[in-house]
């Protein structure tokens, strides 16, 4: 559009004007195809042919319009880089710049130099906008894939932990139940012993479920250490705690807390310690955790017993560049020591007495494909380099215009210094996001730099007169980057008008004045677009890790909820039924065997649930859960009234309601002495309602029933689940003295 001004200045015949218009529209269309191949992917396959057509349209009209048509060759120069491989495209770019020099050779030096700069700058601007748009699209698409891969990696950890912690226990329950079933007839005393082992195993497995569930939530070394003192004291183990670790980066804090928890678990399981020492401190730029106990002489650690857990811990510590050592100290004590280096930033900030954010260390982030493979920040660097190059190019182009007025040497130097100061201020505005500014500091920087730009644009006119054009495109671009749109555009119009007046007073031709007016607006839009896109490219690139980390955190919370909700119920039911079988074994052996058969079924289902939780594909049936609940409640002597005939439900809603039923019954069995229970699922005008009512309200009011969103377990987990399907969960005592757990879900909203 800007170059059309020069064609109109030639006063061509009407038919030449139509030819120019047709060629211009065709070139613009072909340029869009080359810059954004996703618009018409079919044409992209013929990109060499479309480039050839664009070459004809760019050069043939020069026979009619001469150098006035030279601006169209700049689009072809840009397309050469966008269409061809780099080894061909960039030499063609150089040839296009030389073409601009050839078209203007023979004119005055400033005209030749300005047009050569334009011949290099405008294609570079087009290339930058096109490539950066493509990079941003690819970065945006890659985030979902990176998150998926990070979650997949985390699920592998889930599966490993579940296999190590619960797989053995549940397999042992199944085997011992089968053995007890066979022994009932011939050796009832031996069967009782096996049932005792099943009870102990199921209780331990239930404790492990809670431990693993907590382990996937946020962990703190300080919190774990102080909790350990209370736990060990209750177990009769004398404990000394020295904690001088201060605030730690999130990754270091979590890993050391995990080391402490695993070390204490192994100590309690595999030794008979009477004394324990826990020490956490900073030492020579590292965080050190030491755990020691005197149980090595009385250890009953089985061969390979703790190696699996410590091996997993060792790999996690090594990911942070640390080391994990364990073994006898030669004095009858067993020592476990983890040493993790602290990031320099964490050391500096903690030394200044400031808390360290979890983001202080990359190790807290999930491992992403491509991290550490050469140039992880190539995209933001390339975007910044493109923007910087174009801004410097505009500075040089405006400098050529200023020097075309041939000012004296002293004035020329002063003009260049003012223009260079304008460039520096523009770079500060365009790249302020690369510095660690607070929001307030960034705002002050932008507005201060804009004020400086406005002063540099206006004040030098008083000293340099008509030879001072300044860089109005930079000022207008800075206005767009800094001020609200409603304020920015009127100010841009004022800047452009002032520039036009200055050019008129300097005696420029009307067509040059019109050209510079368009040029100012175009420069402003390019400065705004490149600066914003460079910032967006950087933010998208660096947000990929944070997005993947949040995806992993969400998956961890899902895993913790599923583990508690699915396996907690199964293991509680196994424990209750085994106790019932032991009571029935002497008086009602047939009924005891029937109950033992159900225990076997529950154990096998629990093993299946272990795989389901790790794979994240659980789908539960409300009807099946209700039938299972009826049989289980009858077995423990609780009268149940069940009505769940509410028709077909969306899969996610049915899974949530089935989980609620399972968790509600688990809480009832744990926290109350109910004699009667009612389970009702019914359709409502808006959706579906599931209600669990029991007459054990005194026990159900126990503190274990936390109904806060994101609460620790139980009802808190259910609240999160029900809210996720646009439902509402209520729990509490009713006026009639019974306890009620109720969920209402809007089906249309949930389906949407």
XYZ file of C-alpha atoms in Angstrom:
752
model
C 0.000 0.000 0.000
C 2.851 2.394 0.801
C 4.572 1.707 -2.527
C 1.306 2.373 -4.355
C 1.859 6.060 -3.530
C 4.827 6.163 -5.897
C 2.886 4.388 -8.654
C 0.053 6.919 -8.384
C 2.644 9.686 -8.521
C 3.581 8.461 -11.998
C -0.006 9.203 -13.234
C -0.260 5.927 -15.201
C -3.088 5.228 -17.702
C -6.137 3.549 -16.271
C -5.257 0.155 -17.704
C -1.791 0.286 -16.112
C -3.489 1.093 -12.796
C -5.667 -2.006 -13.172
C -2.593 -4.128 -13.972
C -0.840 -2.753 -10.889
C -3.885 -3.463 -8.714
C -4.221 -7.023 -10.046
C -0.521 -7.794 -9.577
C -0.539 -6.240 -6.104
C -3.517 -8.360 -4.941
C -1.983 -11.514 -6.440
C 1.365 -10.867 -4.737
C -0.354 -10.313 -1.387
C -2.287 -13.568 -1.775
C 0.840 -15.540 -2.676
C 2.714 -13.953 0.224
C 0.047 -15.123 2.657
C 0.359 -18.638 1.228
C 4.130 -18.578 1.776
C 4.012 -16.939 5.208
C 1.176 -19.053 6.614
C 1.174 -22.432 4.827
C -1.476 -23.777 7.230
C -4.050 -21.448 5.626
C -4.036 -23.391 2.338
C -2.033 -26.575 2.942
C -2.930 -27.883 -0.513
C -1.095 -25.008 -2.220
C 1.898 -25.445 0.042
C 2.794 -28.611 -1.845
C 3.303 -26.435 -4.954
C 5.258 -23.721 -3.119
C 8.082 -23.664 -5.683
C 5.566 -23.030 -8.465
C 3.797 -20.309 -6.475
C 7.192 -18.718 -5.724
C 7.968 -18.708 -9.460
C 4.619 -17.043 -10.153
C 5.350 -14.440 -7.481
C 8.755 -13.789 -9.094
C 7.064 -13.041 -12.421
C 4.564 -10.698 -10.746
C 7.338 -8.982 -8.780
C 9.687 -8.259 -11.684
C 7.578 -8.071 -14.910
C 5.682 -4.867 -13.939
C 9.036 -3.066 -13.470
C 8.999 -2.652 -17.271
C 5.894 -0.449 -16.813
C 6.530 1.256 -13.484
C 10.300 1.218 -13.042
C 11.674 1.666 -9.515
C 8.187 2.629 -8.257
C 7.405 -1.119 -8.328
C 10.585 -2.104 -6.445
C 8.726 -2.578 -3.171
C 7.060 -5.706 -4.587
C 10.440 -7.389 -5.012
C 10.881 -7.204 -1.229
C 7.972 -9.625 -0.776
C 9.667 -12.060 -3.153
C 12.897 -11.710 -1.167
C 11.024 -12.713 1.993
C 9.291 -15.627 0.232
C 12.672 -16.967 -0.908
C 13.690 -17.594 2.702
C 10.251 -18.912 3.672
C 9.894 -21.316 0.737
C 13.387 -22.668 0.070
C 15.861 -24.428 2.367
C 18.272 -22.073 4.111
C 21.199 -22.899 1.812
C 19.141 -21.604 -1.127
C 16.824 -19.123 0.563
C 19.417 -16.838 2.167
C 21.541 -16.458 -0.998
C 18.296 -15.540 -2.807
C 17.664 -13.036 0.003
C 21.066 -11.469 -0.717
C 20.250 -11.391 -4.421
C 16.997 -9.586 -3.679
C 18.834 -6.915 -1.685
C 21.305 -6.464 -4.561
C 18.327 -6.032 -6.904
C 17.209 -3.024 -4.848
C 20.700 -1.562 -5.195
C 20.623 -2.141 -8.975
C 17.206 -0.498 -9.375
C 18.372 2.691 -7.621
C 21.974 2.820 -8.795
C 22.850 6.158 -10.335
C 20.827 8.167 -7.818
C 22.181 10.084 -4.849
C 23.900 8.081 -2.138
C 21.250 8.586 0.553
C 18.483 7.365 -1.760
C 20.448 4.246 -2.735
C 21.428 3.510 0.856
C 17.884 4.011 2.175
C 16.326 1.730 -0.428
C 18.972 -0.970 0.074
C 18.237 -0.858 3.802
C 14.522 -1.100 3.052
C 15.215 -3.980 0.683
C 16.861 -5.844 3.568
C 14.621 -4.670 6.422
C 11.133 -5.236 5.026
C 11.802 -8.870 3.971
C 13.392 -9.500 7.353
C 10.284 -8.104 9.043
C 8.024 -10.370 6.978
C 10.244 -13.378 7.713
C 10.260 -12.571 11.427
C 6.496 -12.215 11.713
C 5.896 -15.362 9.657
C 8.436 -17.545 11.438
C 7.504 -16.315 14.897
C 3.822 -16.968 14.230
C 4.698 -20.518 13.184
C 6.957 -21.001 16.226
C 4.244 -19.820 18.586
C 1.686 -22.181 17.024
C 4.095 -25.112 17.348
C 4.981 -24.202 20.928
C 1.312 -23.970 21.803
C 0.625 -27.399 20.297
C 3.653 -28.956 21.964
C 2.478 -28.034 25.461
C -0.275 -30.647 25.496
C 2.116 -33.343 24.253
C 4.746 -32.411 26.833
C 2.159 -32.526 29.586
C 0.951 -35.919 28.360
C 4.475 -37.326 28.376
C 5.176 -35.900 31.822
C 1.984 -37.457 33.180
C 2.851 -40.773 31.517
C 6.221 -40.729 33.264
C 4.561 -39.988 36.569
C 2.178 -42.907 36.075
C 5.164 -45.212 35.690
C 6.291 -44.038 39.124
C 2.786 -44.710 40.462
C 2.859 -48.229 39.085
C 6.284 -48.888 40.610
C 5.270 -47.569 44.025
C 1.996 -49.487 43.995
C 3.756 -52.695 43.010
C 6.413 -52.275 45.688
C 4.062 -51.179 48.474
C 0.731 -52.893 47.824
C 1.260 -55.622 45.261
C 2.945 -57.988 47.707
C 0.434 -57.313 50.498
C -2.626 -57.922 48.342
C -1.110 -61.044 46.804
C -0.340 -62.350 50.301
C -3.947 -61.681 51.384
C -5.271 -63.671 48.408
C -2.920 -66.606 48.972
C -3.517 -66.802 52.706
C -7.284 -66.573 52.278
C -7.178 -69.495 49.841
C -5.027 -71.466 52.301
C -7.361 -70.684 55.212
C -10.351 -71.769 53.098
C -8.729 -75.176 52.478
C -7.708 -75.578 56.129
C -11.156 -74.905 57.592
C -12.261 -78.524 57.373
C -9.094 -80.340 58.503
C -7.128 -77.832 60.627
C -9.365 -75.039 61.940
C -6.697 -73.822 64.403
C -4.224 -73.399 61.572
C -6.888 -71.609 59.538
C -7.336 -69.179 62.449
C -3.607 -68.452 62.412
C -3.687 -67.741 58.691
C -6.655 -65.409 59.197
C -4.649 -63.581 61.844
C -1.873 -63.098 59.314
C -4.422 -61.814 56.768
C -5.704 -59.293 59.316
C -2.223 -58.015 60.073
C -1.359 -57.807 56.372
C -4.576 -55.955 55.459
C -4.082 -53.450 58.289
C -0.514 -52.833 57.208
C -1.653 -52.459 53.579
C -4.294 -49.946 54.666
C -1.625 -47.948 56.474
C 0.545 -48.150 53.349
C -2.312 -46.819 51.212
C -2.584 -43.783 53.458
C 1.192 -43.344 53.451
C 1.514 -43.544 49.658
C -1.516 -41.266 49.245
C 0.065 -38.647 51.503
C 3.376 -39.113 49.725
C 1.968 -37.680 46.507
C 0.846 -34.501 48.210
C 3.023 -31.524 49.080
C 5.794 -32.510 51.501
C 7.935 -30.414 53.826
C 11.152 -31.555 55.481
C 10.414 -29.446 58.540
C 6.893 -30.850 58.844
C 8.056 -34.439 58.342
C 10.860 -34.043 60.893
C 8.629 -32.682 63.646
C 5.931 -35.247 62.902
C 8.592 -37.980 63.103
C 9.556 -36.919 66.638
C 5.971 -37.320 67.837
C 5.523 -40.650 66.052
C 8.792 -42.142 67.306
C 8.141 -40.961 70.856
C 4.769 -42.706 70.772
C 6.578 -45.864 69.602
C 8.955 -45.667 72.576
C 12.007 -44.600 70.542
C 14.109 -41.823 72.068
C 14.614 -39.217 69.357
C 16.844 -36.148 69.044
C 16.139 -33.587 66.323
C 18.528 -30.906 65.075
C 16.963 -28.823 62.332
C 18.999 -25.995 60.831
C 18.021 -26.304 57.188
C 16.139 -23.017 56.830
C 13.943 -22.421 53.795
C 14.742 -24.832 50.963
C 13.828 -24.851 47.252
C 10.692 -26.891 46.583
C 12.494 -29.772 44.850
C 15.132 -30.145 47.567
C 12.556 -29.862 50.348
C 10.327 -32.546 48.817
C 13.129 -35.023 48.102
C 14.682 -34.712 51.563
C 11.250 -35.096 53.174
C 10.754 -38.259 51.097
C 14.171 -39.572 52.187
C 13.279 -38.966 55.830
C 9.907 -40.695 55.506
C 11.369 -43.719 53.704
C 14.229 -43.987 56.180
C 11.873 -43.946 59.162
C 9.579 -46.491 57.492
C 12.496 -48.881 56.939
C 13.697 -48.358 60.504
C 10.308 -49.192 61.986
C 9.791 -52.209 59.745
C 13.229 -53.761 59.736
C 14.948 -52.902 63.030
C 14.344 -52.767 66.761
C 15.859 -49.342 67.325
C 15.674 -47.682 70.725
C 17.383 -44.414 69.789
C 17.157 -42.254 66.698
C 18.928 -39.060 65.601
C 17.598 -36.732 62.893
C 19.784 -33.870 61.679
C 19.104 -31.379 58.846
C 21.585 -28.604 58.072
C 23.229 -26.503 55.385
C 26.836 -27.347 54.661
C 29.095 -25.765 52.006
C 26.300 -24.916 49.589
C 24.400 -28.162 50.157
C 21.411 -29.336 52.177
C 22.274 -32.370 54.300
C 19.837 -34.768 55.950
C 21.190 -37.419 58.313
C 19.108 -40.159 59.935
C 20.751 -42.584 62.376
C 19.480 -45.327 64.688
C 20.985 -47.935 67.013
C 18.950 -50.843 65.659
C 21.608 -52.318 63.393
C 22.633 -54.971 65.932
C 19.013 -56.043 66.374
C 18.040 -55.683 62.712
C 15.796 -58.203 61.089
C 16.086 -56.703 57.628
C 15.365 -59.370 55.060
C 17.650 -59.800 52.116
C 16.927 -56.987 49.693
C 14.142 -55.782 51.956
C 14.718 -52.052 51.780
C 16.854 -51.875 48.696
C 13.962 -51.169 46.352
C 12.805 -48.095 48.251
C 16.337 -46.768 48.771
C 17.200 -47.371 45.114
C 14.216 -45.290 44.033
C 15.235 -42.585 46.514
C 18.808 -42.674 45.253
C 17.630 -41.984 41.690
C 15.531 -39.031 42.861
C 18.437 -37.571 44.833
C 20.774 -38.024 41.859
C 18.342 -36.097 39.633
C 19.138 -33.071 41.815
C 22.868 -33.730 41.577
C 23.022 -35.142 45.102
C 24.195 -38.346 46.758
C 22.567 -40.879 49.073
C 24.676 -43.038 51.415
C 23.545 -45.661 53.932
C 25.034 -48.400 56.039
C 26.749 -49.132 59.336
C 29.008 -46.461 60.800
C 31.204 -49.050 62.543
C 29.872 -48.105 65.976
C 26.708 -50.163 65.994
C 24.561 -47.460 64.377
C 22.859 -47.454 60.999
C 23.148 -44.133 59.126
C 21.273 -42.780 56.131
C 22.606 -39.495 54.728
C 21.364 -37.460 51.753
C 23.402 -34.521 50.418
C 21.768 -32.271 47.812
C 23.441 -29.173 46.291
C 21.508 -25.921 46.611
C 21.069 -23.658 43.570
C 23.138 -20.470 43.781
C 20.003 -18.338 43.754
C 18.585 -20.273 46.686
C 21.807 -19.734 48.652
C 21.786 -16.014 47.954
C 18.163 -15.490 48.799
C 18.245 -17.584 51.939
C 21.332 -15.723 53.005
C 19.410 -12.487 52.658
C 16.691 -13.845 54.844
C 14.151 -14.207 52.079
C 12.118 -17.320 51.364
C 13.003 -19.275 48.271
C 10.258 -20.024 45.783
C 9.853 -23.621 44.632
C 10.690 -22.479 41.111
C 14.243 -21.772 42.210
C 15.358 -25.126 40.908
C 14.737 -26.798 37.588
C 14.924 -30.151 39.292
C 11.494 -29.623 40.780
C 10.115 -29.689 37.272
C 9.193 -32.888 35.452
C 11.678 -34.169 32.918
C 10.603 -33.022 29.470
C 11.653 -34.307 26.075
C 14.311 -32.061 24.622
C 15.475 -30.557 27.895
C 19.217 -30.430 28.021
C 19.573 -31.447 24.371
C 21.689 -28.650 22.995
C 19.654 -25.446 22.747
C 16.583 -25.590 25.015
C 15.939 -21.840 24.680
C 16.548 -21.517 20.924
C 12.987 -20.335 20.200
C 12.930 -17.291 22.526
C 16.498 -16.405 21.519
C 15.641 -16.557 17.826
C 12.525 -14.442 18.394
C 14.514 -11.878 20.382
C 17.253 -11.803 17.728
C 14.710 -11.161 14.960
C 13.110 -8.336 16.909
C 16.469 -6.760 17.791
C 17.668 -6.923 14.177
C 14.524 -5.274 12.822
C 14.659 -2.491 15.435
C 18.300 -1.782 14.571
C 17.364 -1.827 10.877
C 14.685 0.817 11.420
C 17.203 2.898 13.387
C 19.623 2.760 10.432
C 16.861 3.622 7.932
C 15.785 6.690 9.932
C 19.465 7.657 10.318
C 19.870 7.659 6.539
C 16.823 9.930 6.221
C 18.265 12.317 8.819
C 21.671 12.396 7.108
C 20.054 13.049 3.719
C 19.536 16.666 4.902
C 23.353 16.921 5.108
C 23.660 18.564 8.533
C 27.052 19.872 9.718
C 29.330 17.335 11.409
C 28.633 18.500 14.962
C 24.898 18.546 14.420
C 25.042 15.148 12.677
C 26.804 13.600 15.666
C 24.242 15.131 18.056
C 21.371 13.850 15.885
C 22.819 10.339 15.852
C 23.301 10.378 19.615
C 19.660 11.383 20.121
C 18.498 8.696 17.720
C 20.709 6.103 19.410
C 19.210 7.075 22.784
C 15.768 6.574 21.188
C 16.818 3.090 20.044
C 18.031 2.184 23.547
C 14.753 3.313 25.132
C 12.772 1.365 22.540
C 14.823 -1.769 23.241
C 14.150 -1.290 26.962
C 10.387 -1.239 26.309
C 10.424 -4.110 23.801
C 12.563 -6.382 26.001
C 11.586 -5.343 29.527
C 10.034 -8.812 30.024
C 13.525 -10.380 29.828
C 14.507 -8.822 33.122
C 13.386 -9.912 36.610
C 11.194 -6.863 37.116
C 8.350 -6.828 39.537
C 5.040 -5.695 38.052
C 5.501 -2.231 39.566
C 9.094 -1.898 38.339
C 8.135 -3.049 34.831
C 5.309 -0.501 34.714
C 7.659 2.293 35.853
C 10.235 1.230 33.249
C 7.704 1.276 30.403
C 6.186 4.614 31.300
C 9.573 6.193 32.039
C 11.007 5.013 28.724
C 7.906 6.228 26.864
C 8.252 9.663 28.463
C 11.902 9.711 27.368
C 10.924 8.757 23.808
C 8.353 11.542 23.617
C 10.909 14.076 24.857
C 13.542 12.862 22.377
C 11.015 13.086 19.551
C 9.907 16.648 20.357
C 12.719 18.554 22.101
C 15.533 18.107 19.497
C 13.348 19.893 16.920
C 14.089 23.144 18.766
C 17.823 22.635 18.193
C 18.094 20.781 14.888
C 15.146 22.230 12.976
C 13.994 20.549 9.739
C 16.914 18.132 9.760
C 15.382 16.337 12.770
C 12.833 13.704 11.850
C 13.530 11.466 14.842
C 12.072 7.966 15.006
C 8.312 8.532 15.083
C 7.640 4.861 14.279
C 9.434 3.835 17.483
C 7.498 6.351 19.555
C 4.184 5.202 18.065
C 5.124 1.541 18.633
C 6.089 2.279 22.240
C 2.726 3.968 22.736
C 0.962 0.803 21.537
C 3.093 -1.352 23.839
C 2.585 0.849 26.905
C -0.798 2.582 26.881
C -4.390 1.304 26.618
C -5.766 1.104 23.088
C -8.307 3.900 23.642
C -5.473 6.269 24.542
C -2.788 4.846 22.247
C -4.419 5.354 18.841
C -5.339 9.053 19.261
C -1.755 9.656 20.414
C -0.402 7.768 17.384
C -2.524 9.945 15.102
C -1.087 13.028 16.826
C 2.494 11.742 16.442
C 1.931 10.956 12.756
C 0.354 14.363 12.123
C 3.243 16.147 13.877
C 5.700 14.180 11.724
C 3.807 15.207 8.575
C 3.945 18.856 9.606
C 7.683 18.614 10.275
C 8.255 17.059 6.841
C 6.158 19.747 5.171
C 8.136 22.494 6.881
C 11.341 20.805 5.723
C 10.160 21.219 2.114
C 9.513 17.575 1.240
C 7.357 16.633 -1.747
C 3.683 15.699 -1.066
C 4.221 12.074 -2.080
C 7.181 11.775 0.306
C 5.065 13.227 3.108
C 2.251 10.723 2.460
C 4.783 7.899 2.265
C 6.354 8.804 5.617
C 2.910 9.003 7.224
C 2.132 5.440 6.174
C 5.682 4.430 7.083
C 5.273 5.713 10.653
C 2.106 3.671 11.209
C 3.630 0.580 9.581
C 6.766 0.871 11.713
C 4.602 1.213 14.852
C 2.663 -1.934 13.986
C 5.851 -3.891 13.216
C 7.488 -2.769 16.487
C 4.369 -3.686 18.424
C 3.888 -7.024 16.661
C 7.481 -8.218 16.873
C 7.875 -7.125 20.505
C 4.664 -8.811 21.577
C 5.387 -11.984 19.625
C 8.924 -12.218 21.018
C 7.509 -11.872 24.526
C 4.809 -14.452 23.816
C 7.325 -16.896 22.331
C 9.463 -16.631 25.455
C 6.505 -16.987 27.814
C 5.176 -20.013 25.937
C 8.600 -21.639 25.856
C 9.252 -21.237 29.546
C 5.684 -22.006 30.537
C 5.904 -25.482 28.994
C 7.776 -26.797 32.023
C 5.367 -25.137 34.440
C 2.374 -26.513 32.540
C 3.854 -30.006 32.615
C 4.599 -29.609 36.335
C 1.003 -28.569 37.006
C -0.232 -31.523 34.932
C 1.918 -33.866 37.026
C 0.688 -32.243 40.248
C -2.916 -32.701 39.119
C -2.184 -36.330 38.272
C -0.596 -36.856 41.676
C -3.689 -35.491 43.409
C -5.921 -37.676 41.239
C -3.789 -40.653 42.093
C -3.911 -39.903 45.826
C -7.703 -39.542 45.717
C -8.208 -42.715 43.680
C -5.823 -44.690 45.847
C -7.630 -43.637 49.007
C -11.139 -43.983 47.607
C -10.756 -47.287 45.760
C -8.291 -49.259 47.871
C -9.236 -47.785 51.238
C -12.704 -49.269 50.946
C -11.449 -52.665 49.759
C -8.888 -53.036 52.522
C -11.348 -51.877 55.182
C -13.851 -54.452 53.930
C -11.161 -57.186 53.962
C -10.261 -56.322 57.562
C -13.884 -56.308 58.748
C -14.775 -59.537 56.983
C -11.679 -61.350 58.278
C -12.648 -60.385 61.815
C -16.146 -61.687 61.124
C -14.748 -64.959 59.712
C -12.663 -65.497 62.835
C -15.752 -65.076 65.030
C -17.829 -67.408 62.854
C -15.167 -70.071 62.376
C -16.052 -72.123 65.485
C -19.841 -71.843 65.412
C -20.778 -71.342 61.744
C -17.980 -72.725 59.558
C -20.099 -72.787 56.384
C -20.974 -69.105 56.703
C -17.351 -68.362 57.563
C -16.210 -70.041 54.341
C -18.759 -68.015 52.375
C -17.456 -64.793 53.906
C -13.897 -65.893 53.153
C -14.868 -66.384 49.517
C -16.031 -62.753 49.433
C -12.737 -61.661 50.986
C -10.947 -63.410 48.127
C -13.117 -61.586 45.578
C -12.462 -58.239 47.251
C -8.701 -58.874 47.333
C -8.677 -59.755 43.637
C -10.716 -56.637 42.842
C -8.258 -54.585 44.885
C -5.392 -55.932 42.787
C -7.293 -54.904 39.667
C -7.907 -51.475 41.232
C -4.166 -51.079 41.759
C -3.644 -51.330 38.003
C -6.664 -49.119 37.332
C -5.404 -46.314 39.554
C -1.942 -46.327 38.001
C -3.294 -46.326 34.445
C -5.889 -43.636 35.139
C -8.707 -45.501 33.364
C -11.061 -46.377 36.204
C -14.733 -46.646 35.294
C -17.055 -47.624 38.121
C -20.666 -48.740 38.101
C -23.103 -47.325 40.647
C -25.318 -50.415 40.387
C -22.392 -52.783 40.908
C -21.174 -50.793 43.898
C -24.667 -50.812 45.402
C -24.943 -54.605 45.013
C -21.514 -55.074 46.556
C -22.443 -52.726 49.400
C -25.663 -54.657 50.115
C -23.783 -57.939 50.449
C -21.016 -56.403 52.545
C -23.396 -54.605 54.944
C -25.456 -57.752 55.427
C -22.283 -59.620 56.269
C -21.394 -57.223 59.095
C -24.948 -57.116 60.479
C -26.118 -53.725 59.133
C -29.620 -53.612 57.673
C -29.550 -51.856 54.298
C -32.283 -50.314 52.152
C -31.014 -49.780 48.624
C -32.690 -48.114 45.620
C -30.345 -46.980 42.836
C -32.673 -47.245 39.837
C -31.939 -43.858 38.289
C -31.357 -44.874 34.677
C -28.248 -44.521 32.561
C -25.737 -41.898 33.665
C -22.732 -40.282 31.938
C -19.584 -42.297 32.620
C -17.770 -39.625 34.614
C -20.820 -38.846 36.761
C -21.500 -42.528 37.473
C -17.866 -43.075 38.481
C -17.987 -40.134 40.882
C -21.262 -41.311 42.472
C -19.981 -44.891 42.762
C -16.841 -43.563 44.423
C -18.970 -41.494 46.776
C -20.990 -44.575 47.719
C -17.837 -46.576 48.400
C -16.189 -43.807 50.447
C -19.377 -43.049 52.373
C -19.712 -46.676 53.420
C -16.023 -46.827 54.340
C -16.425 -43.804 56.616
C -19.585 -45.265 58.133
C -17.832 -48.518 58.962
C -14.822 -46.725 60.420
C -16.457 -43.894 62.325
C -19.879 -45.082 63.453
C -21.795 -47.964 64.988
C -24.669 -47.845 62.556
C -27.379 -50.518 62.605
C -29.363 -49.329 59.572
C -28.318 -47.688 56.302
C -30.332 -46.250 53.384
C -28.837 -45.793 49.913
C -30.958 -43.897 47.383
C -30.177 -42.658 43.865
C -32.900 -40.747 42.059
C -33.441 -38.418 39.149
C -34.215 -34.776 39.815
C -35.375 -31.974 37.543
C -31.775 -30.860 37.029
C -29.949 -34.168 37.165
C -29.353 -36.900 39.738
C -29.154 -37.134 43.524
C -27.387 -39.821 45.578
C -28.098 -40.016 49.314
C -26.549 -42.178 52.047
C -28.253 -42.104 55.447
C -27.324 -44.055 58.590
C -28.287 -44.029 62.257
C -24.709 -43.850 63.586
C -24.569 -40.062 63.686
C -22.512 -39.808 66.876
C -19.638 -41.653 65.363
C -19.962 -40.019 61.974
C -19.430 -36.630 63.507
C -15.832 -37.616 64.196
C -13.046 -35.270 63.106
C -11.981 -37.748 60.440
C -14.792 -36.559 58.198
C -13.316 -33.429 56.701
C -15.636 -31.879 54.154
C -13.352 -29.058 53.009
C -12.493 -28.863 49.320
C -9.055 -30.373 48.737
C -9.165 -31.724 52.257
C -6.830 -34.386 53.436
C -8.907 -37.463 52.552
C -12.361 -38.984 52.629
C -15.147 -36.441 52.303
C -12.657 -33.772 51.215
C -11.644 -35.928 48.236
C -15.290 -36.525 47.379
C -16.045 -32.808 47.524
C -13.329 -32.211 44.921
C -14.650 -35.008 42.705
C -18.287 -33.908 42.891
C -17.377 -30.275 42.207
C -15.462 -31.406 39.114
C -18.701 -32.706 37.526
C -20.593 -29.532 38.473
C -22.185 -31.074 41.532
C -22.603 -30.220 45.186
C -21.784 -32.412 48.197
C -23.331 -32.074 51.648
C -22.540 -34.057 54.792
C -23.876 -33.705 58.323
C -26.437 -34.656 60.931
C -30.139 -34.373 60.053
C -32.840 -33.088 62.419
C -34.089 -36.661 62.918
C -30.746 -37.653 64.474
C -29.342 -39.540 61.523
C -26.233 -38.782 59.475
C -26.674 -37.904 55.779
C -24.187 -37.738 52.910
C -25.775 -36.277 49.786
C -24.515 -35.361 46.313
C -26.524 -33.574 43.595
C -25.160 -33.334 40.055
C -26.593 -31.338 37.145
C -26.423 -33.762 34.244
C -26.637 -31.257 31.385
C -23.815 -29.185 32.809
C -21.788 -32.274 33.575
C -22.226 -33.615 30.072
C -21.215 -30.269 28.586
